[in-house]
Coordinates of C-alpha atoms and ligand atoms in Angstrom, one line a residue:
M940 CA 0.0 0.0 0.0
A941 CA 1.4 3.4 -0.9
R942 CA 2.1 5.6 2.1
T943 CA -0.2 8.5 2.8
R944 CA 1.8 11.7 2.2
I945 CA 1.3 14.2 5.1
G946 CA 1.9 18.0 5.3
I947 CA 1.8 19.6 8.8
F948 CA 1.1 23.3 8.8
G949 CA 2.1 24.5 12.2
S950 CA 4.4 21.5 12.8
T951 CA 6.4 23.2 15.6
G952 CA 3.3 23.8 17.8
S953 CA 1.5 21.7 20.3
I954 CA -0.8 20.0 17.8
G955 CA 2.1 19.7 15.3
A956 CA 4.2 17.8 17.9
S957 CA 1.4 15.5 18.9
T958 CA 0.8 14.7 15.2
L959 CA 4.4 13.9 14.6
D960 CA 4.4 11.6 17.7
V961 CA 1.6 9.6 16.2
L962 CA 3.1 9.5 12.7
A963 CA 6.5 8.3 14.1
R964 CA 4.6 5.2 15.3
H965 CA 3.5 4.3 11.8
P966 CA 6.3 4.9 9.3
E967 CA 5.0 2.1 7.1
R968 CA 1.7 3.9 6.7
F969 CA 2.5 7.6 6.5
S970 CA 5.3 9.7 5.1
V971 CA 6.0 13.3 6.4
D972 CA 6.5 15.3 3.2
V973 CA 5.9 18.9 4.2
L974 CA 6.6 20.7 7.5
V975 CA 5.7 24.4 8.1
A976 CA 6.6 26.8 10.9
H977 CA 6.4 30.5 11.4
S978 CA 9.8 31.4 12.7
R979 CA 11.1 28.9 15.3
V980 CA 13.9 27.2 13.3
D981 CA 15.4 25.1 16.1
P982 CA 12.4 22.8 16.7
L983 CA 11.8 22.8 12.9
F984 CA 15.4 21.7 12.3
E985 CA 15.1 18.8 14.9
Q986 CA 11.9 17.7 13.0
I987 CA 13.7 17.9 9.7
K988 CA 16.5 15.6 10.9
R989 CA 14.1 13.1 12.3
F990 CA 11.3 13.0 9.6
R991 CA 13.2 14.0 6.4
P992 CA 10.5 16.0 4.7
A993 CA 10.9 16.8 1.0
T994 CA 9.9 20.4 1.6
V995 CA 9.8 22.8 4.5
G996 CA 7.9 26.1 4.7
L997 CA 9.1 29.0 6.9
V998 CA 6.8 32.1 7.0
D999 CA 9.2 34.5 8.5
A1000 CA 11.8 35.4 5.8
G1001 CA 14.0 37.0 8.5
R1002 CA 14.7 33.5 9.8
R1003 CA 15.7 32.0 6.4
A1004 CA 19.4 32.4 6.9
A1005 CA 19.3 30.8 10.3
L1006 CA 17.5 27.8 8.9
E1007 CA 19.8 27.5 5.8
E1008 CA 22.8 27.6 8.2
R1009 CA 21.5 24.6 10.1
L1010 CA 20.6 22.7 6.9
A1011 CA 24.1 23.2 5.6
S1012 CA 25.3 20.8 8.3
L1013 CA 23.2 17.9 6.7
P1014 CA 24.3 15.7 3.8
A1015 CA 23.0 17.2 0.6
A1016 CA 20.5 14.3 0.1
Q1017 CA 18.8 15.1 3.4
R1018 CA 18.3 18.8 2.8
P1019 CA 14.7 19.7 2.1
A1020 CA 13.6 22.4 -0.4
V1021 CA 12.9 25.6 1.6
V1022 CA 9.9 27.8 0.8
V1023 CA 9.7 31.2 2.5
G1024 CA 6.9 33.8 3.0
Q1025 CA 3.3 33.4 3.9
A1026 CA 1.8 33.3 0.4
A1027 CA 4.3 30.8 -0.9
V1028 CA 4.0 28.6 2.2
D1029 CA 0.2 28.7 2.0
E1030 CA 0.4 27.5 -1.6
L1031 CA 2.3 24.4 -0.5
A1032 CA -1.0 23.2 1.1
G1033 CA -2.5 22.6 -2.3
D1034 CA 0.6 20.7 -3.6
P1035 CA -0.3 17.6 -5.5
A1036 CA 2.5 15.8 -3.7
L1037 CA 0.3 15.8 -0.5
D1038 CA -2.7 13.6 0.3
T1039 CA -3.4 14.9 3.8
V1040 CA -2.9 18.3 5.3
V1041 CA -2.9 18.9 9.1
A1042 CA -4.2 22.4 9.6
A1043 CA -2.5 23.3 12.9
V1044 CA -1.5 26.9 12.4
V1045 CA -2.8 29.1 15.2
G1046 CA -5.4 31.8 14.4
T1047 CA -6.7 33.3 11.2
A1048 CA -3.1 33.1 9.9
G1049 CA -4.1 29.5 9.1
L1050 CA -6.9 30.5 6.7
G1051 CA -4.8 30.5 3.5
S1052 CA -3.3 27.1 3.9
T1053 CA -6.5 25.5 5.1
W1054 CA -8.4 27.0 2.2
N1055 CA -5.8 25.9 -0.4
A1056 CA -5.8 22.3 1.0
L1057 CA -9.6 22.1 0.9
A1058 CA -9.7 23.7 -2.6
A1059 CA -7.3 21.0 -3.8
G1060 CA -9.7 18.3 -2.6
K1061 CA -7.4 16.9 0.1
R1062 CA -8.1 15.2 3.4
V1063 CA -7.8 18.1 5.9
L1064 CA -7.4 17.4 9.6
L1065 CA -8.7 20.6 11.1
A1066 CA -7.3 21.9 14.4
N1067 CA -7.3 25.6 13.2
K1068 CA -10.9 26.4 14.4
E1069 CA -10.4 30.2 13.9
S1070 CA -10.4 29.8 10.1
L1071 CA -13.7 28.0 10.2
V1072 CA -15.2 30.6 12.5
A1073 CA -14.0 33.5 10.4
A1074 CA -14.7 32.1 6.9
G1075 CA -17.7 29.8 7.8
E1076 CA -19.8 28.6 5.0
L1077 CA -17.2 29.6 2.4
M1078 CA -14.8 27.0 3.7
L1079 CA -17.5 24.3 3.6
D1080 CA -18.5 25.3 0.1
V1081 CA -15.0 25.0 -1.2
A1082 CA -14.6 21.6 0.6
R1083 CA -17.9 20.4 -1.0
R1084 CA -17.0 21.7 -4.5
A1085 CA -13.5 20.2 -4.5
G1086 CA -14.6 16.9 -2.9
A1087 CA -12.4 17.4 0.1
T1088 CA -12.6 15.4 3.3
L1089 CA -12.8 17.7 6.3
L1090 CA -12.2 15.8 9.6
P1091 CA -12.1 17.7 12.9
I1092 CA -9.2 17.0 15.4
D1093 CA -10.5 19.5 17.9
S1094 CA -11.2 16.9 20.6
E1095 CA -14.9 17.9 21.1
H1096 CA -15.8 17.8 17.4
N1097 CA -13.8 14.7 16.8
A1098 CA -15.8 13.1 19.7
I1099 CA -19.1 14.2 18.2
F1100 CA -18.0 12.9 14.8
Q1101 CA -17.3 9.5 16.5
C1102 CA -20.7 9.5 18.2
L1103 CA -22.7 10.1 15.0
P1104 CA -24.5 7.2 13.4
A1105 CA -22.2 5.4 11.0
D1106 CA -24.2 6.3 7.9
Q1107 CA -23.8 10.0 8.8
A1108 CA -20.3 9.8 10.0
A1109 CA -18.6 11.8 7.3
V1110 CA -18.2 15.5 7.9
V1111 CA -16.5 15.8 4.5
G1112 CA -18.0 19.3 4.0
R1113 CA -21.6 18.0 4.4
A1114 CA -23.0 20.9 6.4
G1115 CA -26.5 20.1 7.4
L1116 CA -25.5 16.7 8.7
V1117 CA -27.2 17.0 12.1
G1118 CA -29.5 19.8 11.2
D1119 CA -31.3 17.4 8.7
S1120 CA -31.5 14.6 11.1
N1121 CA -34.7 13.8 12.9
E1122 CA -32.9 11.4 15.2
I1123 CA -30.4 13.7 16.8
E1124 CA -31.8 16.0 19.5
R1125 CA -28.7 18.0 20.3
L1126 CA -24.9 18.1 20.6
V1127 CA -23.3 18.5 24.0
L1128 CA -19.8 20.1 24.0
T1129 CA -18.0 19.4 27.2
A1130 CA -15.6 22.0 28.7
S1131 CA -13.0 21.7 31.4
G1132 CA -13.9 25.2 32.7
G1133 CA -10.2 26.1 32.5
P1134 CA -7.9 27.1 35.4
F1135 CA -10.3 29.7 36.9
R1136 CA -13.5 27.7 37.3
E1137 CA -13.4 28.1 41.0
R1138 CA -11.4 31.3 41.4
P1139 CA -13.4 34.2 43.0
L1140 CA -14.6 36.5 40.3
A1141 CA -13.2 39.5 42.3
D1142 CA -9.7 38.2 41.6
F1143 CA -10.1 37.8 37.9
A1144 CA -8.7 41.3 37.1
G1145 CA -5.3 40.3 38.5
I1146 CA -4.9 37.1 36.5
T1147 CA -1.4 36.9 34.8
P1148 CA -0.5 35.3 31.4
D1149 CA 1.4 32.5 33.1
Q1150 CA -1.6 31.7 35.3
A1151 CA -3.9 31.7 32.3
C1152 CA -1.6 29.4 30.4
A1153 CA -1.5 26.8 33.1
H1154 CA -4.3 24.6 32.0
P1155 CA -5.3 21.8 34.5
N1156 CA -5.9 19.0 32.0
W1157 CA -4.5 19.9 28.5
S1158 CA -1.1 21.0 27.4
M1159 CA -1.5 23.5 24.6
G1160 CA -0.1 26.6 22.8
R1161 CA -0.4 29.9 24.6
K1162 CA -3.2 31.4 22.5
I1163 CA -5.6 28.5 22.9
S1164 CA -4.7 28.3 26.6
V1165 CA -5.9 31.8 27.2
D1166 CA -9.0 31.1 25.1
S1167 CA -9.7 28.1 27.5
A1168 CA -9.2 30.4 30.5
T1169 CA -11.8 32.9 29.2
M1170 CA -13.9 30.1 27.8
M1171 CA -13.7 31.8 24.4
N1172 CA -12.2 28.5 23.2
K1173 CA -15.6 26.9 24.0
G1174 CA -17.3 29.8 22.2
L1175 CA -15.2 29.3 19.1
E1176 CA -16.0 25.6 19.4
V1177 CA -19.7 26.2 19.5
I1178 CA -19.5 28.1 16.2
E1179 CA -17.1 25.4 14.8
A1180 CA -19.7 22.7 15.7
A1181 CA -22.5 24.8 14.2
R1182 CA -20.6 25.0 10.9
L1183 CA -19.3 21.4 10.8
F1184 CA -22.5 19.7 11.7
G1185 CA -25.0 22.1 10.3
V1186 CA -26.8 22.8 13.6
S1187 CA -28.3 25.9 15.1
A1188 CA -27.2 27.5 18.4
E1189 CA -30.3 26.2 20.2
R1190 CA -29.2 22.6 19.6
I1191 CA -25.7 23.0 21.1
E1192 CA -25.3 22.7 24.8
V1193 CA -22.1 23.5 26.7
L1194 CA -21.5 21.4 29.9
V1195 CA -18.6 22.0 32.2
H1196 CA -16.9 18.7 33.0
P1197 CA -13.7 19.4 35.0
E1198 CA -12.1 15.9 34.5
S1199 CA -12.1 16.2 30.6
V1200 CA -12.7 12.5 30.3
I1201 CA -15.9 12.8 28.3
H1202 CA -14.8 14.7 25.2
S1203 CA -18.3 15.5 24.0
M1204 CA -21.7 13.7 23.5
V1205 CA -24.7 13.4 21.2
R1206 CA -28.2 13.3 22.6
F1207 CA -30.7 11.3 20.5
V1208 CA -34.5 11.7 20.4
D1209 CA -35.1 8.3 22.1
G1210 CA -33.3 9.5 25.2
S1211 CA -30.0 7.8 24.4
V1212 CA -26.8 9.7 24.9
I1213 CA -23.6 8.6 23.2
A1214 CA -20.3 9.9 24.5
E1215 CA -16.6 9.5 23.6
L1216 CA -14.3 9.0 26.5
G1217 CA -10.5 8.8 26.9
E1218 CA -7.5 10.4 28.4
P1219 CA -7.2 14.2 27.6
D1220 CA -4.5 13.7 25.0
M1221 CA -4.8 15.2 21.5
R1222 CA -3.0 12.1 20.0
T1223 CA -6.3 10.2 20.2
P1224 CA -8.4 12.5 17.9
I1225 CA -5.3 13.0 15.7
A1226 CA -4.8 9.3 15.3
H1227 CA -8.5 8.8 14.7
A1228 CA -8.6 11.4 11.9
L1229 CA -5.3 10.2 10.3
A1230 CA -6.6 6.7 9.9
W1231 CA -10.3 7.2 9.6
P1232 CA -12.3 5.0 8.9
E1233 CA -9.8 2.6 10.3
R1234 CA -8.1 2.9 13.7
I1235 CA -4.4 3.0 14.6
E1236 CA -2.5 3.0 17.8
S1237 CA -1.8 6.5 19.2
G1238 CA 0.5 6.1 22.1
V1239 CA -2.2 7.2 24.5
A1240 CA -2.6 5.0 27.6
P1241 CA -6.0 3.3 28.0
L1242 CA -8.4 5.2 30.3
D1243 CA -8.1 3.8 33.8
F1244 CA -11.6 3.9 35.2
G1245 CA -10.4 2.7 38.6
A1246 CA -8.2 5.8 39.0
L1247 CA -11.1 8.2 38.4
A1248 CA -12.4 9.8 41.5
G1249 CA -15.6 10.6 39.7
L1250 CA -17.1 12.5 36.8
H1251 CA -18.6 15.9 37.5
F1252 CA -20.8 18.2 35.6
E1253 CA -22.1 21.8 36.0
S1254 CA -23.4 24.6 33.8
P1255 CA -20.9 27.3 32.8
D1256 CA -21.0 30.5 35.0
P1257 CA -22.1 33.4 32.7
E1258 CA -20.6 36.0 35.1
R1259 CA -17.1 34.4 35.0
F1260 CA -17.1 33.7 31.4
P1261 CA -18.9 36.4 29.4
A1262 CA -16.9 35.4 26.2
L1263 CA -19.0 32.2 26.0
R1264 CA -22.2 34.2 26.0
L1265 CA -20.8 36.6 23.4
A1266 CA -20.0 33.6 21.1
F1267 CA -23.6 32.4 21.3
E1268 CA -24.7 36.0 20.4
A1269 CA -22.3 36.1 17.5
L1270 CA -23.6 32.8 16.2
A1271 CA -27.2 33.9 16.5
A1272 CA -26.4 37.3 14.8
G1273 CA -24.8 35.4 12.0
G1274 CA -23.3 37.2 9.0
G1275 CA -19.9 38.5 9.7
M1276 CA -20.3 38.6 13.5
P1277 CA -18.3 35.5 14.3
L1278 CA -15.5 36.9 12.2
V1279 CA -15.6 40.2 14.2
M1280 CA -15.5 38.3 17.5
N1281 CA -12.7 36.0 16.4
A1282 CA -10.5 38.8 15.1
A1283 CA -11.0 41.0 18.2
N1284 CA -10.2 38.0 20.4
E1285 CA -6.9 37.3 18.6
V1286 CA -5.8 40.9 19.1
A1287 CA -6.9 41.1 22.7
V1288 CA -5.3 37.7 23.6
A1289 CA -2.0 38.9 22.1
A1290 CA -2.2 42.2 24.0
F1291 CA -3.0 40.2 27.2
L1292 CA 0.0 37.9 26.7
E1293 CA 2.2 40.9 26.2
R1294 CA 0.8 42.3 29.5
R1295 CA -0.7 45.4 27.8
I1296 CA -4.3 44.7 28.9
G1297 CA -5.8 42.8 31.8
F1298 CA -7.6 39.4 31.7
M1299 CA -11.1 40.8 31.9
D1300 CA -10.3 43.3 29.1
I1301 CA -10.4 40.4 26.7
P1302 CA -14.2 39.9 26.9
A1303 CA -14.6 43.7 27.1
A1304 CA -12.7 44.0 23.8
L1305 CA -15.0 41.4 22.2
Q1306 CA -18.1 43.1 23.4
A1307 CA -16.8 46.5 22.2
A1308 CA -15.9 45.2 18.7
M1309 CA -19.2 43.4 18.3
T1310 CA -21.1 46.6 19.3
H1311 CA -18.9 48.8 17.0
F1312 CA -19.2 46.5 14.0
A1313 CA -22.8 45.5 14.5
G1314 CA -24.1 47.4 11.5
N1315 CA -21.4 46.1 9.1
A1316 CA -21.5 42.6 10.3
A1317 CA -25.3 42.4 10.0
A1318 CA -24.8 43.2 6.3
G1319 CA -23.8 39.6 5.8
A1320 CA -20.8 37.3 5.9
P1321 CA -18.0 38.2 3.4
E1322 CA -18.6 36.3 0.1
T1323 CA -15.0 35.8 -1.0
I1324 CA -11.9 34.7 0.8
E1325 CA -10.3 38.1 -0.1
A1326 CA -13.3 39.9 1.6
V1327 CA -12.8 37.7 4.7
L1328 CA -9.2 38.7 4.9
A1329 CA -10.0 42.4 4.4
A1330 CA -12.7 42.3 7.1
D1331 CA -10.3 40.5 9.4
R1332 CA -7.7 43.2 8.9
E1333 CA -10.2 46.0 9.5
V1334 CA -11.4 44.5 12.8
R1335 CA -7.9 43.8 13.9
A1336 CA -6.8 47.4 13.3
W1337 CA -9.8 48.6 15.3
A1338 CA -9.3 46.2 18.1
A1339 CA -5.6 47.1 18.3
S1340 CA -6.4 50.7 18.9
W1341 CA -9.0 49.7 21.5
C1342 CA -6.4 47.7 23.3
D1343 CA -3.9 50.6 23.1
A1344 CA -6.4 53.0 24.6
R1345 CA -7.3 50.5 27.3
G1346 CA -3.6 49.7 28.1
S1347 CA -2.4 53.3 28.3
Ligands
LIG2502 P1 0.9 26.6 19.0 O1 1.0 28.1 19.4 O2 1.5 25.6 19.9 O3 1.6 26.4 17.6 C1 1.2 27.2 16.5 C2 2.0 26.7 15.2 O4 1.6 27.6 14.1 C3 3.5 26.8 15.3 O5 4.0 25.7 14.6 C4 3.8 28.2 14.7 O6 5.1 28.3 14.2 C5 2.8 28.1 13.5 N1 2.4 29.4 13.0 C6 2.2 30.6 13.7 N2 1.8 31.5 12.8 C7 1.9 31.0 11.5 C8 1.7 31.5 10.2 N3 1.4 32.8 10.0 N4 1.8 30.6 9.2 C9 2.2 29.4 9.4 N5 2.4 28.8 10.6 C10 2.3 29.6 11.7 O7 -0.6 26.3 18.8 P2 -1.4 25.0 19.1 O8 -0.8 23.8 18.5 O9 -1.8 24.9 20.5 O10 -2.8 25.3 18.3 C11 -2.9 25.3 16.9 C12 -4.3 25.3 16.4 O11 -5.0 24.1 16.9 C13 -5.1 26.5 17.0 O12 -6.0 26.9 16.1 C14 -5.8 25.9 18.2 O13 -7.0 26.6 18.5 C15 -6.1 24.5 17.7 N6 -6.2 23.5 18.7 C16 -5.2 23.2 19.6 C17 -5.3 22.2 20.6 C18 -4.2 21.9 21.5 O14 -4.3 21.0 22.3 N7 -3.1 22.6 21.4 C19 -6.6 21.5 20.8 C20 -7.6 21.8 19.8 C21 -7.4 22.8 18.8 P3 6.4 28.8 15.2 O15 6.6 27.7 16.2 O16 7.5 28.9 14.3 O17 5.9 30.0 15.8
LIG2503 MG1 -11.3 21.6 21.9

């Protein structure tokens, strides 16, 4: 059997590393052909030595010389081709030499590569939820038209995908999947509640970036860790689920489950609830999507039920986590509102990580941007990818000045 040729966009990140860990267990089944990073050449070079990709992409042209210097130490036959700059790197995602693209870039910066991979009809393993929130139906349209296979590796969406009846279990750009079903009552997205689930609300203003990035259950990149702490991550995931499974906001429930053992559930009209359980380790959903519809070993230890002290559930606290409410509002408003919320969030999270604004300024920034752009966003979602990128830039510029004013 020919090996499946994999490209990882965002290979040096948390999802990238988990993906490579799974791939290293199955060298007979997969080859690693393309690796892409933004600027961190040291971890990229380590990956090059270990996985021998044919091509690497580096977004930051300023780091090219540093990468070339390291590559010069390798025998000529082991040196990959180097592609530099955002547009050229994004084009690699549509390369005919790839079968599967892992979309693991953080933020709307991942839109170009995810889009190109879908447009080229590839199997796309989607971690980059921000691009689906910002570009919504456009992404699903392009996936459908090109016959691409879109499989979620976000753990909640992967869990739901696994819980769907077998005859419906192909996301593959088939929006409307759950919406059309008269068997499925609703989707239940579980949430850990992040590190501040029990912290007194009065102390929220003093939360530091390092505290926000110390997630109790999952080890992740800094941006998504802050999103988990504000519960914006769950908000983005509600919109991601609405897009992927074709379901309205009323049919998505968020349930706080601090142990993160149940990764999400589907409720059926007959009263049955089907859940997917496992250790909180991204290698499980990644392995599932890499091999689907088959199963492969992931390196994740089997869940030890005897070691569980219990499984707990509660409703999310709207006072603590206004970002979650705002995401439901953005989804209900439709049009360009999810894009506005997402762009404002990326800017506000970056400002928080640089200690320019406080923790509770993040939801305040989202609220301010959504109010400011309400008229524009209601005019409808952008209809081309260029319009999405232009709208994203406009909201970012506005949110950056909001954060500057707030921080000064
Ligand atoms: P990280 O911050 O750990 O990694 C981000 C990766 O993207 C790095 O490889 C980085 O390169 C690269 N990158 C950054 N900007 C660009 C760009 N403009 N073009 C190309 N590559 C770029 O993030 P995570 O792995 O945590 O998250 C990645 C995505 O997966 C996010 O959308 C997140 O929401 C989603 N996700 C993550 C989960 C997790 O467990 N981590 C769980 C579910 C979803 P460099 O290292 O050079 O900066
Ligand atoms: Mg998730």
